[in-house]
XYZ file of C-alpha atoms in Angstrom:
729
model
C -11.848 15.573 15.048
C -14.232 15.800 12.082
C -17.694 17.290 12.634
C -20.627 16.872 10.291
C -20.067 13.312 9.026
C -23.305 11.409 8.687
C -22.221 8.155 7.062
C -19.265 6.012 6.010
C -19.052 7.603 2.586
C -18.686 10.970 4.332
C -15.549 9.578 5.941
C -14.350 8.402 2.527
C -14.891 11.897 1.105
C -12.922 13.557 3.916
C -10.147 10.978 3.679
C -9.900 11.402 -0.097
C -9.620 15.194 0.173
C -6.975 14.999 2.905
C -4.950 12.374 1.028
C -4.942 14.481 -2.140
C -2.845 17.261 -0.548
C 0.846 17.488 -1.326
C 2.782 16.883 1.860
C 0.186 14.583 3.434
C 1.860 11.241 4.147
C -1.041 9.471 5.858
C -4.723 10.263 6.258
C -7.177 7.991 8.059
C -10.753 8.973 8.907
C -12.953 6.926 11.217
C -16.685 7.598 10.953
C -17.563 5.681 14.124
C -15.674 8.000 16.475
C -15.519 11.094 14.205
C -11.739 11.080 14.288
C -9.063 11.801 11.720
C -5.379 10.931 11.891
C -3.323 13.045 9.506
C 0.460 12.943 9.156
C 1.748 15.810 7.010
C 4.763 17.972 6.291
C 4.051 21.432 7.724
C 6.573 22.962 5.315
C 4.454 21.898 2.326
C 0.910 22.254 3.635
C -0.703 23.636 6.789
C -3.544 22.609 9.054
C -5.468 25.741 8.020
C -5.353 24.638 4.367
C -6.548 21.151 5.264
C -9.372 22.527 7.406
C -10.484 24.924 4.654
C -10.664 22.120 2.081
C -12.733 19.961 4.427
C -15.041 22.896 5.161
C -15.672 23.322 1.433
C -17.251 19.864 1.216
C -19.483 20.461 4.223
C -17.515 19.321 7.262
C -15.236 20.876 9.863
C -11.792 19.739 10.957
C -10.273 20.635 14.306
C -7.368 19.489 16.441
C -8.290 17.448 19.506
C -5.553 17.093 22.137
C -5.588 15.209 25.402
C -5.737 18.557 27.211
C -9.236 19.244 25.904
C -10.426 15.652 25.988
C -12.926 16.421 28.750
C -14.217 19.389 26.759
C -14.674 17.089 23.759
C -16.783 14.843 25.953
C -18.996 17.824 26.799
C -19.238 18.669 23.104
C -20.308 15.095 22.431
C -23.133 15.473 24.944
C -24.251 18.677 23.229
C -24.094 16.934 19.858
C -26.208 14.073 21.183
C -28.733 16.517 22.666
C -28.917 18.422 19.372
C -29.522 15.176 17.449
C -32.255 14.252 19.922
C -34.008 17.612 19.538
C -33.836 17.452 15.735
C -35.372 13.973 15.727
C -38.061 14.835 18.297
C -39.326 18.053 16.687
C -39.100 16.616 13.195
C -41.227 13.615 14.191
C -43.647 15.913 16.025
C -44.195 17.964 12.841
C -44.256 14.896 10.589
C -47.073 13.187 12.528
C -49.913 15.474 11.264
C -48.503 15.249 7.708
C -48.500 11.441 7.914
C -51.991 11.349 9.460
C -53.535 13.573 6.770
C -51.806 11.727 3.917
C -52.810 8.261 5.148
C -56.295 8.788 6.576
C -57.622 12.219 5.596
C -56.226 12.802 2.124
C -59.516 14.359 1.003
C -59.405 16.924 3.810
C -60.086 20.468 2.493
C -56.823 22.393 2.221
C -55.049 19.212 3.262
C -52.150 19.814 0.884
C -51.628 23.322 2.246
C -51.694 22.109 5.850
C -49.131 19.434 5.047
C -46.952 22.018 3.282
C -47.081 24.210 6.396
C -45.708 21.396 8.577
C -43.233 20.193 5.942
C -41.363 23.481 5.406
C -39.630 23.523 8.879
C -38.558 19.900 8.428
C -37.071 20.473 4.980
C -35.538 23.887 5.511
C -34.495 23.669 9.176
C -34.215 20.220 10.740
C -33.173 18.543 7.498
C -31.202 21.393 5.947
C -27.822 19.723 6.539
C -28.710 16.997 4.030
C -29.080 19.540 1.232
C -26.139 21.742 2.232
C -23.683 18.835 2.314
C -25.143 17.276 -0.848
C -24.674 20.594 -2.658
C -21.069 20.959 -1.486
C -20.377 17.358 -2.481
C -21.842 17.988 -5.939
C -19.587 21.031 -6.432
C -16.586 18.757 -5.865
C -18.070 16.060 -8.158
C -18.631 13.582 -5.338
C -21.624 12.058 -3.595
C -22.485 10.441 -0.283
C -25.456 9.287 1.768
C -26.672 12.873 2.123
C -26.823 13.007 -1.677
C -29.240 10.057 -1.655
C -31.461 11.650 0.996
C -31.367 15.104 -0.622
C -32.229 13.738 -4.074
C -35.060 11.551 -2.780
C -36.747 13.934 -0.361
C -35.953 17.037 -2.420
C -37.598 15.505 -5.490
C -40.621 14.507 -3.406
C -40.957 18.018 -1.998
C -40.545 19.812 -5.342
C -43.115 17.627 -7.103
C -45.519 18.030 -4.156
C -44.982 21.779 -4.116
C -45.714 21.990 -7.844
C -48.876 19.875 -7.510
C -50.032 21.979 -4.546
C -49.689 25.301 -6.367
C -50.543 24.140 -9.906
C -52.700 20.971 -9.616
C -54.434 21.807 -12.923
C -51.324 21.030 -14.974
C -51.371 17.266 -14.370
C -55.165 17.161 -14.260
C -55.218 18.585 -17.800
C -53.125 15.573 -18.870
C -55.396 13.103 -17.130
C -52.959 12.438 -14.267
C -53.941 12.735 -10.624
C -51.655 15.366 -8.985
C -50.411 13.362 -5.951
C -48.310 14.985 -3.248
C -45.510 13.241 -1.332
C -45.084 15.520 1.658
C -45.444 12.515 3.978
C -42.609 10.721 2.181
C -40.229 13.673 2.492
C -41.092 14.481 6.127
C -41.275 10.933 7.461
C -38.081 9.878 5.668
C -36.131 12.825 7.074
C -37.645 12.247 10.519
C -36.774 8.556 10.497
C -33.221 9.241 9.321
C -32.785 11.889 12.024
C -34.138 9.402 14.579
C -31.729 6.766 13.251
C -28.813 9.200 13.523
C -29.769 10.057 17.082
C -29.865 6.366 17.990
C -26.541 5.841 16.203
C -24.960 8.755 18.083
C -26.283 7.386 21.351
C -25.007 3.887 20.588
C -21.631 5.147 19.324
C -21.155 7.186 22.497
C -21.469 3.938 24.464
C -18.721 2.296 22.419
C -16.177 4.783 23.795
C -17.182 4.318 27.441
C -13.711 2.952 28.233
C -12.130 6.291 27.221
C -14.618 8.247 29.310
C -14.040 6.000 32.328
C -10.280 6.381 31.995
C -10.551 10.166 31.671
C -12.820 10.218 34.705
C -9.965 8.776 36.772
C -7.859 11.917 36.327
C -7.016 13.871 39.477
C -7.715 17.616 39.274
C -5.476 18.939 42.064
C -2.490 18.101 44.264
C -1.118 19.228 47.646
C 2.538 20.185 47.195
C 5.330 21.622 49.342
C 6.709 24.908 48.009
C 8.993 27.195 49.988
C 8.410 24.996 53.019
C 4.638 25.474 52.864
C 1.795 23.171 51.879
C -0.419 24.460 49.078
C -3.131 23.049 46.865
C -2.534 23.554 43.136
C -4.098 22.451 39.870
C -2.753 19.193 38.481
C -1.691 21.149 35.383
C 0.685 23.236 37.523
C 2.585 20.278 38.995
C 6.193 20.118 37.754
C 8.715 17.282 37.687
C 10.567 17.040 40.999
C 7.637 18.513 42.919
C 7.202 17.138 46.472
C 3.591 16.004 46.897
C 1.752 15.036 50.090
C -0.653 12.091 49.859
C -3.141 11.468 52.673
C -5.349 8.404 53.328
C -8.259 8.079 50.913
C -6.791 10.476 48.336
C -5.984 9.704 44.718
C -2.331 9.911 43.762
C -2.149 12.817 41.267
C 0.881 11.859 39.124
C 3.438 9.073 38.679
C 6.441 9.123 40.997
C 8.325 7.550 43.902
C 7.639 7.561 47.630
C 10.181 9.632 49.580
C 8.951 8.972 53.083
C 6.118 6.931 54.583
C 4.267 3.796 53.697
C 0.748 2.813 52.734
C -1.442 0.322 50.917
C -2.420 1.556 47.464
C -5.444 0.382 45.487
C -4.150 -0.192 41.932
C -7.287 -1.978 40.698
C -7.889 0.655 38.022
C -4.750 -0.640 36.293
C -4.475 -4.263 37.386
C -8.047 -5.277 38.123
C -6.884 -6.689 41.471
C -8.981 -5.756 44.501
C -6.170 -6.341 47.023
C -4.208 -3.145 47.854
C -0.446 -3.170 47.232
C 1.921 -2.289 50.085
C 4.154 0.686 49.219
C 7.089 2.195 51.106
C 10.187 4.352 50.593
C 11.518 4.172 47.044
C 8.474 2.365 45.630
C 6.923 3.645 42.407
C 3.322 4.840 42.591
C 0.998 5.506 39.686
C -1.201 8.535 39.165
C -4.963 8.106 39.726
C -4.536 5.034 41.933
C -6.057 5.370 45.427
C -4.072 5.669 48.652
C -5.868 3.522 51.223
C -4.254 3.638 54.665
C -1.113 5.601 55.526
C 0.252 9.002 54.555
C 3.403 9.600 52.543
C 5.318 12.168 50.553
C 6.327 11.480 46.992
C 8.339 13.110 44.236
C 6.668 13.723 40.869
C 8.548 11.945 38.065
C 5.982 11.817 35.249
C 3.332 14.482 34.673
C 0.747 15.443 32.054
C 0.899 13.379 28.891
C 3.747 11.251 30.260
C 1.802 9.633 33.106
C 0.745 6.028 32.714
C -2.956 6.969 32.704
C -2.453 9.598 29.975
C -0.477 7.102 27.886
C -3.194 4.486 28.318
C -5.860 6.986 27.239
C -3.843 8.011 24.187
C -3.108 4.379 23.328
C -6.792 3.456 23.415
C -7.848 6.585 21.473
C -5.258 5.902 18.771
C -6.246 2.259 18.540
C -9.957 3.033 18.330
C -9.295 5.449 15.470
C -7.233 2.950 13.479
C -8.433 0.648 10.741
C -8.079 -3.090 10.340
C -7.221 -4.706 6.980
C -10.745 -6.147 6.917
C -12.047 -2.567 6.666
C -10.235 -1.823 3.420
C -12.808 -3.782 1.428
C -15.628 -1.981 3.233
C -14.127 1.433 2.488
C -13.650 0.576 -1.184
C -17.254 -0.586 -1.525
C -18.584 2.488 0.308
C -16.639 4.827 -1.988
C -18.337 3.502 -5.131
C -21.658 2.566 -3.558
C -23.418 5.943 -3.832
C -22.789 6.488 -7.583
C -23.972 2.937 -8.307
C -27.143 3.465 -6.266
C -27.908 6.725 -8.082
C -27.440 4.912 -11.389
C -29.766 2.047 -10.308
C -32.356 4.548 -9.055
C -32.355 6.475 -12.349
C -32.417 3.265 -14.392
C -35.349 1.831 -12.440
C -37.241 5.127 -12.710
C -36.658 5.177 -16.475
C -37.830 1.579 -16.743
C -41.046 2.322 -14.845
C -41.701 5.475 -16.867
C -41.233 3.761 -20.225
C -42.628 0.272 -19.517
C -44.606 0.525 -16.282
C -48.396 0.682 -15.861
C -50.313 3.892 -15.306
C -49.689 6.169 -13.618
C -46.212 5.505 -14.992
C -44.795 8.863 -13.896
C -45.948 8.338 -10.320
C -44.514 4.815 -10.207
C -41.219 6.036 -11.669
C -40.992 8.819 -9.130
C -41.843 6.593 -6.135
C -39.277 4.011 -7.263
C -36.602 6.686 -7.669
C -37.179 8.014 -4.144
C -37.384 4.561 -2.543
C -34.153 3.234 -4.064
C -32.262 6.388 -3.129
C -33.459 6.196 0.477
C -33.189 2.489 1.230
C -29.649 2.122 -0.115
C -27.984 4.070 2.704
C -24.409 2.770 3.162
C -24.319 3.564 6.888
C -24.765 -0.045 8.012
C -21.935 -1.089 5.720
C -19.663 1.664 6.970
C -20.426 1.076 10.643
C -19.871 -2.689 10.458
C -16.120 -2.638 11.109
C -15.304 0.471 13.183
C -18.045 0.021 15.795
C -16.992 -3.575 16.477
C -13.336 -2.506 16.709
C -14.131 0.324 19.114
C -16.086 -1.987 21.411
C -13.442 -4.743 21.168
C -10.519 -2.414 21.891
C -12.469 -0.754 24.711
C -13.289 -4.132 26.282
C -9.617 -5.060 26.069
C -8.629 -1.841 27.873
C -11.114 -2.543 30.654
C -9.593 -6.029 31.037
C -6.016 -4.781 31.221
C -5.212 -5.500 27.573
C -4.131 -2.353 25.728
C -4.320 -2.778 21.953
C -2.289 -0.253 19.972
C -4.097 -0.602 16.628
C -6.932 -2.415 14.920
C -4.575 -4.416 12.704
C -3.035 -6.063 15.781
C -6.471 -7.004 17.056
C -7.257 -8.672 13.754
C -3.917 -10.515 13.521
C -4.040 -11.939 17.058
C -6.534 -14.652 16.107
C -4.266 -15.900 13.275
C -1.236 -16.718 15.447
C 0.583 -20.055 15.288
C 3.444 -19.518 17.736
C 3.802 -17.546 21.000
C 7.444 -16.701 21.776
C 8.069 -15.736 25.406
C 11.050 -13.951 26.875
C 12.115 -15.602 30.159
C 13.123 -12.903 32.617
C 10.266 -10.656 33.654
C 7.818 -12.451 31.377
C 7.685 -16.074 32.514
C 9.572 -15.251 35.708
C 9.182 -12.403 38.190
C 12.243 -10.660 36.752
C 13.807 -10.104 40.162
C 15.642 -12.440 42.549
C 13.894 -13.765 45.647
C 14.914 -16.057 48.471
C 13.570 -19.430 47.457
C 14.878 -21.484 50.374
C 16.851 -21.032 53.625
C 19.071 -23.876 54.845
C 20.454 -23.889 58.387
C 23.493 -26.104 58.954
C 23.524 -25.877 62.749
C 20.430 -27.114 64.552
C 20.808 -25.151 67.810
C 21.081 -21.675 66.304
C 18.958 -18.722 67.407
C 17.640 -18.118 63.888
C 15.698 -14.958 64.786
C 18.774 -13.224 66.225
C 20.930 -14.327 63.285
C 18.421 -13.055 60.737
C 18.180 -9.701 62.534
C 21.960 -9.361 62.381
C 22.130 -10.472 58.727
C 19.423 -7.972 57.698
C 21.236 -5.163 59.526
C 24.340 -5.957 57.462
C 22.590 -6.468 54.119
C 20.768 -3.153 54.479
C 24.133 -1.463 54.012
C 24.737 -3.278 50.718
C 23.409 -2.053 47.360
C 23.735 -5.441 45.636
C 20.477 -6.791 44.109
C 20.898 -10.077 45.993
C 21.212 -8.160 49.264
C 18.059 -6.234 48.416
C 16.182 -9.482 47.788
C 17.340 -10.883 51.152
C 16.316 -7.703 53.003
C 12.939 -7.678 51.307
C 12.311 -11.370 51.983
C 13.131 -11.087 55.697
C 11.906 -7.518 56.279
C 9.947 -8.559 59.386
C 13.293 -9.235 61.103
C 14.573 -5.692 60.599
C 15.964 -4.277 63.865
C 16.994 -0.656 63.717
C 18.667 -0.841 67.150
C 21.539 -3.011 65.926
C 24.905 -1.379 65.249
C 26.941 -2.642 62.279
C 30.723 -2.239 62.549
C 33.602 -2.721 60.111
C 31.254 -3.168 57.130
C 33.185 -4.008 53.956
C 31.917 -4.866 50.488
C 34.081 -7.081 48.283
C 33.168 -6.769 44.589
C 32.240 -10.096 43.060
C 32.427 -11.843 46.430
C 30.069 -10.469 49.108
C 30.270 -8.491 52.354
C 31.796 -8.749 55.799
C 30.871 -6.973 59.048
C 30.686 -7.258 62.830
C 27.392 -7.151 64.769
C 27.183 -7.653 68.528
C 30.811 -8.705 68.512
C 30.198 -11.507 66.008
C 31.982 -11.492 62.638
C 29.860 -12.282 59.603
C 30.799 -13.192 56.061
C 27.884 -13.197 53.596
C 28.595 -14.007 49.961
C 29.464 -16.574 47.337
C 31.614 -19.679 47.259
C 34.754 -17.693 46.388
C 34.363 -15.455 49.458
C 34.151 -18.504 51.690
C 37.165 -20.227 50.087
C 39.347 -17.121 50.124
C 38.442 -16.472 53.756
C 39.472 -19.997 54.755
C 35.985 -21.119 55.764
C 35.581 -24.904 55.886
C 32.932 -25.437 53.227
C 33.819 -28.734 51.577
C 31.849 -30.950 53.992
C 28.693 -29.096 52.986
C 29.330 -30.016 49.351
C 25.851 -31.479 48.816
C 24.320 -28.007 49.041
C 26.387 -26.402 46.325
C 27.453 -29.201 43.968
C 25.297 -27.742 41.227
C 26.293 -24.134 41.884
C 26.453 -22.246 38.566
C 24.741 -25.078 36.714
C 21.178 -24.499 37.900
C 18.652 -21.663 37.932
C 19.616 -20.870 41.532
C 22.179 -18.633 43.259
C 23.714 -19.637 46.616
C 24.550 -17.035 49.256
C 26.631 -18.548 52.070
C 26.567 -17.293 55.665
C 29.565 -17.590 57.946
C 29.587 -16.481 61.598
C 32.853 -16.400 63.520
C 34.563 -18.390 60.728
C 31.963 -21.199 60.802
C 29.550 -21.877 57.930
C 26.086 -21.773 59.522
C 23.715 -21.610 56.576
C 22.899 -20.432 53.094
C 20.159 -18.703 51.170
C 19.054 -20.167 47.831
C 17.993 -17.290 45.607
C 16.309 -17.539 42.220
C 14.124 -15.637 39.807
C 10.857 -17.418 40.519
C 8.299 -18.319 37.883
C 5.147 -16.218 38.122
C 2.267 -18.094 39.687
C 0.191 -17.669 36.531
C 2.856 -18.640 33.955
C 2.249 -22.396 33.910
C -1.532 -21.947 33.666
C -1.152 -19.324 30.931
C 1.155 -21.534 28.836
C -1.195 -24.499 29.250
C -4.123 -22.349 28.057
C -2.189 -21.326 24.944
C -1.230 -24.929 24.199
C -4.885 -25.958 24.567
C -5.631 -23.372 21.857
C -3.297 -25.337 19.511
C -0.544 -22.752 19.823
C 3.136 -23.660 20.179
C 4.933 -21.834 22.997
C 8.660 -21.035 22.685
C 10.951 -19.428 25.279
C 13.961 -17.228 24.494
C 16.545 -16.026 27.007
C 19.999 -14.557 27.264
C 20.566 -16.692 30.364
C 22.700 -19.831 30.415
C 21.594 -23.216 29.087
C 21.113 -24.854 32.497
C 18.939 -22.038 33.829
C 16.887 -21.950 30.626
C 16.380 -25.725 30.758
C 15.203 -25.570 34.383
C 12.719 -22.740 33.749
C 11.475 -24.331 30.503
C 10.659 -27.571 32.314
C 8.932 -25.778 35.181
C 6.883 -23.599 32.821
C 6.023 -26.398 30.393
C 7.053 -24.615 27.175
C 7.377 -26.589 23.917
C 10.809 -25.263 22.870
C 13.477 -22.969 24.269
C 16.672 -21.245 23.166
C 19.318 -19.908 25.565
C 22.251 -17.460 25.563
C 20.686 -15.161 22.950
C 21.571 -11.550 22.195
C 18.845 -9.085 21.044
C 19.842 -9.694 17.422
C 19.552 -13.454 17.961
C 15.997 -13.057 19.253
C 15.130 -10.972 16.196
C 16.558 -13.597 13.847
C 14.706 -16.361 15.696
C 11.410 -14.564 14.990
C 12.385 -14.078 11.336
C 13.208 -17.779 10.942
C 9.788 -18.772 12.253
C 8.126 -16.307 9.874
C 10.093 -17.667 6.909
C 8.449 -21.006 7.653
C 5.072 -19.364 7.091
C 4.171 -19.137 10.772
C 2.346 -16.204 12.376
C 4.341 -15.247 15.456
C 3.659 -13.246 18.631
C 6.637 -12.097 20.703
C 6.086 -11.402 24.408
C 8.738 -9.437 26.318
C 9.428 -6.675 28.798
C 12.938 -5.347 28.234
C 14.871 -3.101 25.902
C 16.624 -6.208 24.572
C 13.239 -7.568 23.458
C 12.219 -4.485 21.454
C 13.681 -5.574 18.057
C 11.900 -8.932 18.272
C 8.682 -7.235 19.446
C 8.747 -4.948 16.415
C 9.530 -7.814 13.998
C 6.808 -10.177 15.237
C 3.384 -10.303 13.602
C 2.039 -9.242 16.983
C 4.327 -7.780 19.671
C 3.066 -8.096 23.241
C 4.721 -6.102 26.046
C 4.436 -6.610 29.783
C 2.991 -3.562 31.557
C 5.846 -3.440 34.078
C 8.413 -3.504 31.273
C 10.474 -0.697 29.801
C 8.950 2.171 27.832
C 10.908 1.084 24.756
C 9.430 -2.428 24.917
C 5.927 -1.019 25.271
C 6.482 1.398 22.371
C 7.723 -1.475 20.182
C 4.727 -3.685 20.962
C 1.243 -3.856 19.467
C -0.437 -5.077 22.651
C 0.441 -4.277 26.264
C -0.609 -6.462 29.197
C -1.044 -3.854 31.949
C -0.558 -6.232 34.869
C 2.008 -8.398 33.083
C -0.242 -11.455 33.416
C 0.484 -14.053 30.728
C -3.046 -15.429 31.042
C -4.228 -12.236 29.326
C -2.566 -13.426 26.084
C -5.246 -16.092 25.693
C -7.864 -13.444 26.508
C -6.446 -11.123 23.808
C -6.573 -13.913 21.223
C -10.143 -14.772 22.215
C -11.105 -11.084 22.045
C -9.602 -10.926 18.547
C -11.729 -13.865 17.395
C -14.912 -12.438 18.927
C -14.313 -9.005 17.386
C -13.631 -10.333 13.882
C -16.663 -12.615 14.124
C -18.795 -9.596 15.065
C -17.385 -7.650 12.109
C -18.250 -10.504 9.744
C -21.762 -10.700 11.189
C -22.173 -6.949 10.683
C -20.893 -7.108 7.106
C -23.144 -10.077 6.328
C -26.271 -8.308 7.503
C -25.288 -5.034 5.821
C -24.684 -6.780 2.485
C -27.801 -8.946 2.746
C -29.867 -5.884 3.598
C -28.732 -4.018 0.489
C -28.849 -7.060 -1.797
C -32.487 -7.708 -0.827
C -33.684 -4.158 -0.240
C -32.543 -2.427 -3.444
C -34.295 -4.824 -5.893
C -37.469 -4.673 -3.759
C -37.284 -0.867 -3.742
C -36.843 -0.903 -7.509
C -40.141 -2.816 -7.801
C -39.007 -6.351 -8.623
C -41.990 -7.799 -6.730
C -44.579 -5.683 -8.529
C -45.104 -8.050 -11.499
C -45.540 -10.959 -9.045
C -47.872 -9.612 -6.361
C -48.312 -5.915 -7.130
C -46.112 -4.858 -4.192
C -44.325 -1.520 -4.478
C -42.329 -0.416 -1.433
C -43.503 2.797 0.236
C -40.691 5.393 0.605
C -41.600 5.863 4.283
C -41.069 2.159 5.015
C -37.776 2.338 3.114
C -36.593 5.182 5.363
C -37.479 3.238 8.485
C -35.732 0.095 7.236
C -32.609 2.070 6.375
C -32.448 3.626 9.852
C -33.046 0.268 11.527
C -30.243 -1.422 9.576
C -27.663 1.067 10.868
C -28.832 0.835 14.457
C -28.913 -2.985 14.337
C -25.253 -3.094 13.285
C -24.226 -0.857 16.186
C -26.313 -2.869 18.662
C -24.744 -6.102 17.413
C -21.304 -4.588 18.005
C -22.290 -3.589 21.536
C -23.041 -7.264 22.273
C -19.259 -7.689 22.478
C -19.382 -5.933 25.850
C -21.252 -8.908 27.313
C -18.813 -11.555 26.048
C -16.431 -13.268 28.453
C -12.748 -13.284 27.517
């Protein structure tokens, strides 16, 4: 965290100092959220050295970890309150100065009264301007505070001189004007503008605050056979935790015993609770709705999903997009140019302007210095990015960095992995076929489930899960035997069952040929057949497949309507890939690919000049995710896939890809709007402040109006960025 920055050029100054250190590999400073990301070699330089250098130019550098994130939020409130008080008391003192200067300038002792009210504003409420400007000058640099300090300081010094020694200018035939109102009102307006900026900027990080507010503070654990309530920070991996109805789940882990419905809307956005039972994974900070259960803690502290989401959003909001590079470059040279223009215009007015030439020169100098604040320019990009990334997080779209957000709108091709991305990623019973019409199907299913519960095969698990309502714990299973690569056999209620594939049936002498129509395409389609034999007679079969997600077809159609080509890659066989591709409606597909093949496929598309997004969920997708212009990971995927990706879809909903692309376009459009208005403001305002209109209509801009316009320009940029919150994606 960096304290004390007041404008974009402040951020440039801090970044320049940090980057100049030997051992610093990367230094990025974001003015909008007062953050700094510094990667350095601790053997060459230390944090203390970096902090000392930053302190020398008027700022403070401190480490902000997730452990003190809540404390940082409290500090932000204090900072906002301090900014409010500075603005309020400064305006309160400036009002009598303004009133006397505008309406009662002939008031006896008026100059002395104005001086009395001006001193606290200059030397207390506005002192930071002069302190930072001085420290910047020592290091031969300048920023927005330099402009304010030069303008208001000059106004105060001249006014002070004319208050104490008015006879000097009178002896030269020049009226000794004072500019206390300019100095006080300008500082007051800038302080008001900074308060409004701080207030607006605090709103842009609402998503972080909401996420942090979801954290659970305590947990009920079992230690030494006793229940005890402990701080969430004291929970350790392997801890047994008791969860009661209505409580928040404290950490990530698995249910050991019990079942319940869990509200996961904070992650998925879905209002319907999710049924959870033994062995199911539960996520910290989600809400237990109905039943009670015990769970084992598997991920704690910074490793929980909520903590990772918070860190992901914080990192992304502190990153910079390529579009910001131009802004940073302009801001870094803006202040010296403005000082040069201000001095040049003052010289012009002094040498060629009408009487009183000195007064006109001085007013022009102050006005140009004040109105040319680069804050609007510097806030244009980061505020829009913060709001855009925050809106994405609230919608279940986690964006790792600003560059990814910018690139998303430029995509030409969306490449989708099949398993777990287009499909559910797990087998499910698609169809049940009974070959004997007079069977007691309920009894048979109860007996089958009793047998399959003893098997650890994924297909058995899918059958048990699909027919869980037929589970009968009273049934006794005898002579259970698992045959690798074939299936299982067992006896229930005196009836012998064989449950497995075609080979198991053939090798067991089961007459299966007359049922040929049901398995002619076995091994050549996207389906798996599980045959059921009872007492050596084939009675039925389950057709199991990895089903397409309900949203996949709609999502792919949305992308195609956005003029994007959709490709599918899979390591599965050609027939399965062809079936899924047709059902999903993709434009192209490629089957039987290894991880390296997927990577090369992405490279080939890029060599053709196409911008490519890769969407996947597994470890085998991670190389392609990293290679793609934008890598998109499914939230239920592996940690490696998520780490390799630029964007994570929390719920794993493909429809969110279109939302991410739309969000990218809206964010970049907002940035361009902000930059346009910031540039237009400066292009118009600086010549007017320099007095370009004076020869035409005698208009010379008042320094007080310049200060107000400068403050308004910064606030307007932030408010325009906040409009992103209202956009539908």
